[in-house]
Amino acid sequence: MDALQTNQLTKTYGKKTVVNSVDLHIPRGAIFGFLGKNGAGKSTFINMVTGLIKPSSGSFKVLGHSENRLESIQKEVGVLPDYSTFYDDLTAFSHLNYFQKLLKQSLSKQDILRVLSQVGLEEAMHIKVKNYSFGMKKKLGIAQSIIHQPKLLFLDEPTSGVDANAVLNIHSLIKEIAAQGTTIFLTSHNLYEVEKLCDEIAIMNHGSIQTQGTMEQLRAQYQQNIVIHIHHRTLSEKEQIRLQTSFTGLTVKIQIGETVSEITVPSKELIPQVNKLFVGQDIDVFRLEVEEPSLEEIFLNLE
């Protein structure tokens, strides 16, 4: 069963279509990246599947339940908005104790301490939130979103505005939460973060899903040629000419250098053959690097 499934989900405001016939299937336990430029329709889509606004047409299921039964599974869904609002004079412990009561949970003090420890706030749990740094508030927001151990967790910009060390800690936390079986729906403007963390990625543009797949699938879709950088032993001018001749008809582009060569081929299946041609001419290969498009390059090249 999918954690989230949408079928032709659409939202219009007057004559403007904000979300246009979106079909998504997100398997349970996945970290799913949801990208798009500002105004692409991401927030409207999320607001529909979390029950904040009603679709104009289409349907969706969350954890196997249709949209008219969302109330029955609200306790199984967690949400971290981009900017969480807290009560300045409450401590982290008091916050979580308050929110678990709102959610009608029956957590013990040890349960709350476990969550605070999980997000790295155990030493600051009795400090008032008005004295927290932005990064600490992000961690408290995550703690609040997982206090009830949700099966589906929406994270909106979980690392925006935090320092590098806090980013690494939050990344580790996201992986840990997913490893425990929670499905994570992640939106972020940090494309490297999405590329690093997500099992599958969808890119939204003008209200529609423009492309979707794993990073390997996206690269295969948008990479026309494979560029190979080969670091090898020093070649004489005669060896360089002979080697270049041996690649005739195999490459799209070739540049044989004294110690580094760059070879462009039309498919990844030719990479082993490139290496064999070097080895076959008794040329030691020290390192072979294949250029792959980053998620940022794919994202920027989409129209």
Tab-separated table of C-alpha atoms in Angstrom:
chain	number	residue	atom	x	y	z
A	1	MET	CA	0.000	0.000	0.000
A	2	ASP	CA	1.243	3.512	-0.849
A	3	ALA	CA	1.736	6.093	1.880
A	4	LEU	CA	0.313	8.727	-0.440
A	5	GLN	CA	-1.550	8.282	-3.701
A	6	THR	CA	-3.171	10.958	-5.848
A	7	ASN	CA	-5.306	10.537	-8.937
A	8	GLN	CA	-5.709	13.530	-11.293
A	9	LEU	CA	-5.619	15.837	-8.264
A	10	THR	CA	-6.523	19.368	-9.366
A	11	LYS	CA	-7.081	22.736	-7.708
A	12	THR	CA	-8.381	25.796	-9.517
A	13	TYR	CA	-9.077	29.315	-8.311
A	14	GLY	CA	-11.404	30.950	-10.788
A	15	LYS	CA	-9.810	30.495	-14.202
A	16	LYS	CA	-6.360	29.790	-12.748
A	17	THR	CA	-5.270	26.159	-12.368
A	18	VAL	CA	-2.746	25.935	-9.540
A	19	VAL	CA	-2.456	22.132	-9.384
A	20	ASN	CA	-3.187	20.337	-12.634
A	21	SER	CA	-4.140	16.629	-12.729
A	22	VAL	CA	-1.321	15.367	-10.515
A	23	ASP	CA	-0.757	11.606	-10.209
A	24	LEU	CA	1.649	10.518	-7.483
A	25	HIS	CA	2.387	7.181	-5.845
A	26	ILE	CA	4.714	7.296	-2.845
A	27	PRO	CA	5.636	3.924	-1.326
A	28	ARG	CA	5.725	3.452	2.416
A	29	GLY	CA	9.091	3.951	4.076
A	30	ALA	CA	10.497	6.138	1.283
A	31	ILE	CA	12.099	9.564	1.552
A	32	PHE	CA	10.348	11.422	-1.246
A	33	GLY	CA	11.627	14.757	-2.527
A	34	PHE	CA	9.095	17.247	-3.881
A	35	LEU	CA	10.627	20.156	-5.791
A	36	GLY	CA	9.462	23.152	-7.747
A	37	LYS	CA	10.078	26.836	-8.209
A	38	ASN	CA	8.103	29.351	-6.164
A	39	GLY	CA	4.549	29.373	-7.481
A	40	ALA	CA	4.793	25.884	-8.968
A	41	GLY	CA	1.878	24.634	-6.839
A	42	LYS	CA	3.752	22.669	-4.163
A	43	SER	CA	2.110	24.303	-1.147
A	44	THR	CA	-1.366	23.999	-2.639
A	45	PHE	CA	-0.749	20.308	-3.342
A	46	ILE	CA	0.432	19.681	0.232
A	47	ASN	CA	-2.490	21.657	1.673
A	48	MET	CA	-4.899	19.413	-0.245
A	49	VAL	CA	-3.426	16.086	0.844
A	50	THR	CA	-3.213	17.248	4.466
A	51	GLY	CA	-6.853	18.330	4.461
A	52	LEU	CA	-6.372	22.105	4.736
A	53	ILE	CA	-8.088	22.838	1.425
A	54	LYS	CA	-10.428	20.818	-0.767
A	55	PRO	CA	-9.480	19.706	-4.292
A	56	SER	CA	-11.476	21.043	-7.233
A	57	SER	CA	-11.370	17.584	-8.803
A	58	GLY	CA	-9.511	14.307	-8.607
A	59	SER	CA	-8.919	12.206	-5.521
A	60	PHE	CA	-6.222	11.102	-3.106
A	61	LYS	CA	-5.504	8.556	-0.412
A	62	VAL	CA	-3.287	9.009	2.634
A	63	LEU	CA	-2.084	5.784	4.262
A	64	GLY	CA	-4.797	3.953	2.356
A	65	HIS	CA	-7.609	6.246	3.537
A	66	SER	CA	-9.555	8.453	1.116
A	67	GLU	CA	-9.816	12.225	1.584
A	68	ASN	CA	-13.224	12.005	3.279
A	69	ARG	CA	-11.669	9.944	6.076
A	70	LEU	CA	-8.622	12.111	6.832
A	71	GLU	CA	-9.780	12.860	10.365
A	72	SER	CA	-9.427	9.188	11.256
A	73	ILE	CA	-5.691	9.171	10.445
A	74	GLN	CA	-4.600	12.664	11.512
A	75	LYS	CA	-2.765	11.120	14.448
A	76	GLU	CA	-0.668	9.131	11.981
A	77	VAL	CA	0.535	12.208	10.067
A	78	GLY	CA	3.197	14.700	11.176
A	79	VAL	CA	3.922	18.116	9.670
A	80	LEU	CA	6.928	20.415	10.039
A	81	PRO	CA	6.137	23.788	8.420
A	82	ASP	CA	8.944	26.003	7.136
A	83	TYR	CA	8.596	28.320	10.129
A	84	SER	CA	7.246	26.805	13.321
A	85	THR	CA	5.743	29.083	15.960
A	86	PHE	CA	6.344	28.377	19.635
A	87	TYR	CA	5.455	29.853	23.014
A	88	ASP	CA	8.469	31.878	24.120
A	89	ASP	CA	8.081	31.228	27.840
A	90	LEU	CA	7.665	27.462	27.564
A	91	THR	CA	10.586	25.050	27.592
A	92	ALA	CA	11.106	22.342	24.979
A	93	PHE	CA	9.865	19.730	27.438
A	94	SER	CA	6.759	21.787	28.236
A	95	HIS	CA	6.051	22.242	24.541
A	96	LEU	CA	6.150	18.541	23.785
A	97	ASN	CA	4.109	17.715	26.866
A	98	TYR	CA	1.481	20.257	25.779
A	99	PHE	CA	1.319	19.029	22.178
A	100	GLN	CA	1.139	15.372	23.103
A	101	LYS	CA	-1.911	16.202	25.203
A	102	LEU	CA	-3.475	18.065	22.248
A	103	LEU	CA	-2.928	14.918	20.205
A	104	LYS	CA	-4.540	12.905	23.030
A	105	GLN	CA	-1.411	10.851	23.551
A	106	SER	CA	-0.434	9.288	26.855
A	107	LEU	CA	3.314	9.687	26.777
A	108	SER	CA	5.425	9.336	29.871
A	109	LYS	CA	8.207	11.716	30.859
A	110	GLN	CA	10.687	9.171	29.545
A	111	ASP	CA	8.913	9.080	26.181
A	112	ILE	CA	9.251	12.858	25.852
A	113	LEU	CA	12.881	12.742	26.946
A	114	ARG	CA	13.533	10.090	24.301
A	115	VAL	CA	12.193	12.356	21.537
A	116	LEU	CA	14.201	15.337	22.803
A	117	SER	CA	17.303	13.166	22.876
A	118	GLN	CA	16.554	11.950	19.357
A	119	VAL	CA	16.669	15.524	18.004
A	120	GLY	CA	19.639	16.553	20.176
A	121	LEU	CA	17.840	18.819	22.648
A	122	GLU	CA	18.168	16.762	25.799
A	123	GLU	CA	20.623	19.239	27.374
A	124	ALA	CA	18.423	22.228	26.544
A	125	MET	CA	15.024	20.755	27.387
A	126	HIS	CA	14.462	23.040	30.415
A	127	ILE	CA	15.560	26.257	28.649
A	128	LYS	CA	12.790	28.615	27.552
A	129	VAL	CA	12.308	28.645	23.785
A	130	LYS	CA	12.819	32.424	23.584
A	131	ASN	CA	16.485	31.695	24.307
A	132	TYR	CA	16.787	29.104	21.518
A	133	SER	CA	18.792	29.623	18.352
A	134	PHE	CA	17.068	29.224	14.988
A	135	GLY	CA	18.629	25.781	14.589
A	136	MET	CA	17.389	24.663	17.994
A	137	LYS	CA	13.872	25.790	17.073
A	138	LYS	CA	14.105	23.694	13.898
A	139	LYS	CA	14.978	20.678	16.029
A	140	LEU	CA	12.083	21.385	18.369
A	141	GLY	CA	9.782	21.639	15.350
A	142	ILE	CA	10.923	18.208	14.209
A	143	ALA	CA	10.433	16.834	17.725
A	144	GLN	CA	6.916	18.245	17.775
A	145	SER	CA	6.153	16.656	14.384
A	146	ILE	CA	7.301	13.184	15.488
A	147	ILE	CA	6.104	13.173	19.114
A	148	HIS	CA	3.225	10.871	18.133
A	149	GLN	CA	5.410	8.584	15.940
A	150	PRO	CA	3.633	9.369	12.637
A	151	LYS	CA	3.598	6.967	9.716
A	152	LEU	CA	3.783	9.856	7.222
A	153	LEU	CA	5.867	12.965	7.908
A	154	PHE	CA	5.797	16.183	5.853
A	155	LEU	CA	9.000	18.207	6.210
A	156	ASP	CA	9.028	21.690	4.662
A	157	GLU	CA	12.549	23.156	4.411
A	158	PRO	CA	13.846	21.245	7.473
A	159	THR	CA	17.354	22.752	7.284
A	160	SER	CA	16.756	26.279	5.992
A	161	GLY	CA	18.619	28.906	8.002
A	162	VAL	CA	20.653	26.508	10.156
A	163	ASP	CA	24.423	26.105	10.369
A	164	ALA	CA	26.388	23.326	8.677
A	165	ASN	CA	26.703	21.188	11.801
A	166	ALA	CA	22.963	21.369	12.472
A	167	VAL	CA	22.293	20.438	8.823
A	168	LEU	CA	24.319	17.245	9.206
A	169	ASN	CA	22.521	16.396	12.447
A	170	ILE	CA	19.098	16.921	10.851
A	171	HIS	CA	20.091	14.814	7.836
A	172	SER	CA	21.093	11.972	10.156
A	173	LEU	CA	17.820	12.368	12.033
A	174	ILE	CA	15.769	12.208	8.809
A	175	LYS	CA	17.531	8.992	7.800
A	176	GLU	CA	16.960	7.547	11.260
A	177	ILE	CA	13.236	8.380	11.196
A	178	ALA	CA	12.864	6.824	7.736
A	179	ALA	CA	14.764	3.711	8.829
A	180	GLN	CA	12.144	3.210	11.526
A	181	GLY	CA	9.464	2.938	8.842
A	182	THR	CA	8.118	6.487	8.600
A	183	THR	CA	7.491	7.789	5.080
A	184	ILE	CA	8.970	11.261	4.614
A	185	PHE	CA	7.653	13.831	2.153
A	186	LEU	CA	10.438	16.412	1.881
A	187	THR	CA	10.322	19.830	0.235
A	188	SER	CA	13.520	21.856	0.087
A	189	HIS	CA	15.275	24.519	-1.951
A	190	ASN	CA	18.564	22.808	-1.085
A	191	LEU	CA	18.861	20.555	-4.138
A	192	TYR	CA	22.029	18.878	-2.877
A	193	GLU	CA	20.110	17.915	0.259
A	194	VAL	CA	17.311	16.349	-1.779
A	195	GLU	CA	19.775	14.526	-4.031
A	196	LYS	CA	21.616	13.155	-1.001
A	197	LEU	CA	18.608	12.066	1.060
A	198	CYS	CA	15.760	11.102	-1.245
A	199	ASP	CA	14.926	7.707	-2.710
A	200	GLU	CA	12.714	9.299	-5.347
A	201	ILE	CA	12.135	12.859	-6.546
A	202	ALA	CA	9.303	14.676	-8.316
A	203	ILE	CA	9.699	18.120	-9.872
A	204	MET	CA	6.594	20.266	-10.198
A	205	ASN	CA	6.261	23.056	-12.744
A	206	HIS	CA	3.204	25.213	-13.506
A	207	GLY	CA	1.010	22.914	-11.423
A	208	SER	CA	2.036	19.650	-13.114
A	209	ILE	CA	4.615	16.973	-12.361
A	210	GLN	CA	7.235	17.579	-15.032
A	211	THR	CA	9.450	14.636	-14.166
A	212	GLN	CA	9.723	11.958	-11.494
A	213	GLY	CA	12.086	9.135	-10.624
A	214	THR	CA	15.207	8.107	-8.754
A	215	MET	CA	18.391	10.115	-9.313
A	216	GLU	CA	19.647	7.350	-11.601
A	217	GLN	CA	16.460	7.540	-13.669
A	218	LEU	CA	16.563	11.347	-13.843
A	219	ARG	CA	20.200	11.296	-14.950
A	220	ALA	CA	19.452	8.726	-17.635
A	221	GLN	CA	16.569	10.863	-18.843
A	222	TYR	CA	18.454	14.154	-19.024
A	223	GLN	CA	22.048	13.092	-19.748
A	224	GLN	CA	22.588	12.804	-23.482
A	225	ASN	CA	26.289	11.886	-23.401
A	226	ILE	CA	28.703	10.441	-20.847
A	227	VAL	CA	31.907	12.411	-20.160
A	228	ILE	CA	34.788	10.323	-18.779
A	229	HIS	CA	37.922	11.831	-17.211
A	230	ILE	CA	40.842	9.392	-17.141
A	231	HIS	CA	44.010	9.974	-15.129
A	232	HIS	CA	46.770	7.777	-16.479
A	233	ARG	CA	50.542	7.389	-16.698
A	234	THR	CA	52.495	9.878	-18.758
A	235	LEU	CA	52.069	9.304	-22.497
A	236	SER	CA	54.535	10.197	-25.227
A	237	GLU	CA	53.251	12.162	-28.202
A	238	LYS	CA	53.374	8.989	-30.301
A	239	GLU	CA	51.316	7.064	-27.717
A	240	GLN	CA	48.746	9.846	-27.585
A	241	ILE	CA	48.260	9.737	-31.369
A	242	ARG	CA	47.999	5.930	-31.399
A	243	LEU	CA	45.505	5.910	-28.533
A	244	GLN	CA	43.326	8.577	-30.129
A	245	THR	CA	43.242	6.618	-33.384
A	246	SER	CA	42.057	3.491	-31.551
A	247	PHE	CA	38.905	5.351	-30.441
A	248	THR	CA	37.779	6.159	-33.990
A	249	GLY	CA	34.015	5.652	-34.337
A	250	LEU	CA	33.518	5.032	-30.620
A	251	THR	CA	33.389	8.527	-29.136
A	252	VAL	CA	31.404	11.710	-29.530
A	253	LYS	CA	34.394	13.808	-28.500
A	254	ILE	CA	37.939	12.930	-27.442
A	255	GLN	CA	40.921	14.767	-26.018
A	256	ILE	CA	43.980	12.685	-25.193
A	257	GLY	CA	46.451	14.465	-22.915
A	258	GLU	CA	49.825	13.679	-21.471
A	259	THR	CA	48.482	12.531	-18.076
A	260	VAL	CA	44.737	13.257	-18.244
A	261	SER	CA	42.310	12.469	-21.056
A	262	GLU	CA	38.667	13.418	-21.554
A	263	ILE	CA	36.462	11.099	-23.588
A	264	THR	CA	32.765	11.593	-24.356
A	265	VAL	CA	30.701	8.546	-25.318
A	266	PRO	CA	26.979	8.231	-26.134
A	267	SER	CA	26.125	5.638	-23.453
A	268	LYS	CA	27.375	4.300	-20.117
A	269	GLU	CA	27.664	0.793	-21.624
A	270	LEU	CA	30.799	2.012	-23.424
A	271	ILE	CA	32.668	2.926	-20.227
A	272	PRO	CA	34.230	-0.564	-19.771
A	273	GLN	CA	35.312	-0.553	-23.408
A	274	VAL	CA	37.079	2.783	-22.924
A	275	ASN	CA	39.001	1.365	-19.991
A	276	LYS	CA	39.915	-1.781	-21.957
A	277	LEU	CA	41.426	0.287	-24.766
A	278	PHE	CA	43.760	1.973	-22.291
A	279	VAL	CA	44.731	-1.280	-20.581
A	280	GLY	CA	45.103	-3.019	-23.960
A	281	GLN	CA	47.811	-0.535	-24.900
A	282	ASP	CA	49.619	-1.085	-21.597
A	283	ILE	CA	48.597	2.304	-20.228
A	284	ASP	CA	48.192	2.351	-16.458
A	285	VAL	CA	44.899	3.980	-15.399
A	286	PHE	CA	45.111	5.615	-11.964
A	287	ARG	CA	41.596	7.007	-11.787
A	288	LEU	CA	38.489	7.019	-13.985
A	289	GLU	CA	35.805	9.600	-13.215
A	290	VAL	CA	32.407	9.783	-14.879
A	291	GLU	CA	30.673	13.166	-15.023
A	292	GLU	CA	27.051	12.930	-13.927
A	293	PRO	CA	24.523	15.752	-13.941
A	294	SER	CA	23.569	16.956	-10.490
A	295	LEU	CA	19.966	17.453	-9.441
A	296	GLU	CA	20.628	21.189	-9.670
A	297	GLU	CA	21.651	20.888	-13.332
A	298	ILE	CA	18.592	18.766	-14.114
A	299	PHE	CA	16.321	21.191	-12.268
A	300	LEU	CA	17.724	24.268	-14.022
A	301	ASN	CA	17.485	22.661	-17.468
A	302	LEU	CA	13.782	21.910	-17.120
A	303	GLU	CA	11.555	24.348	-18.998
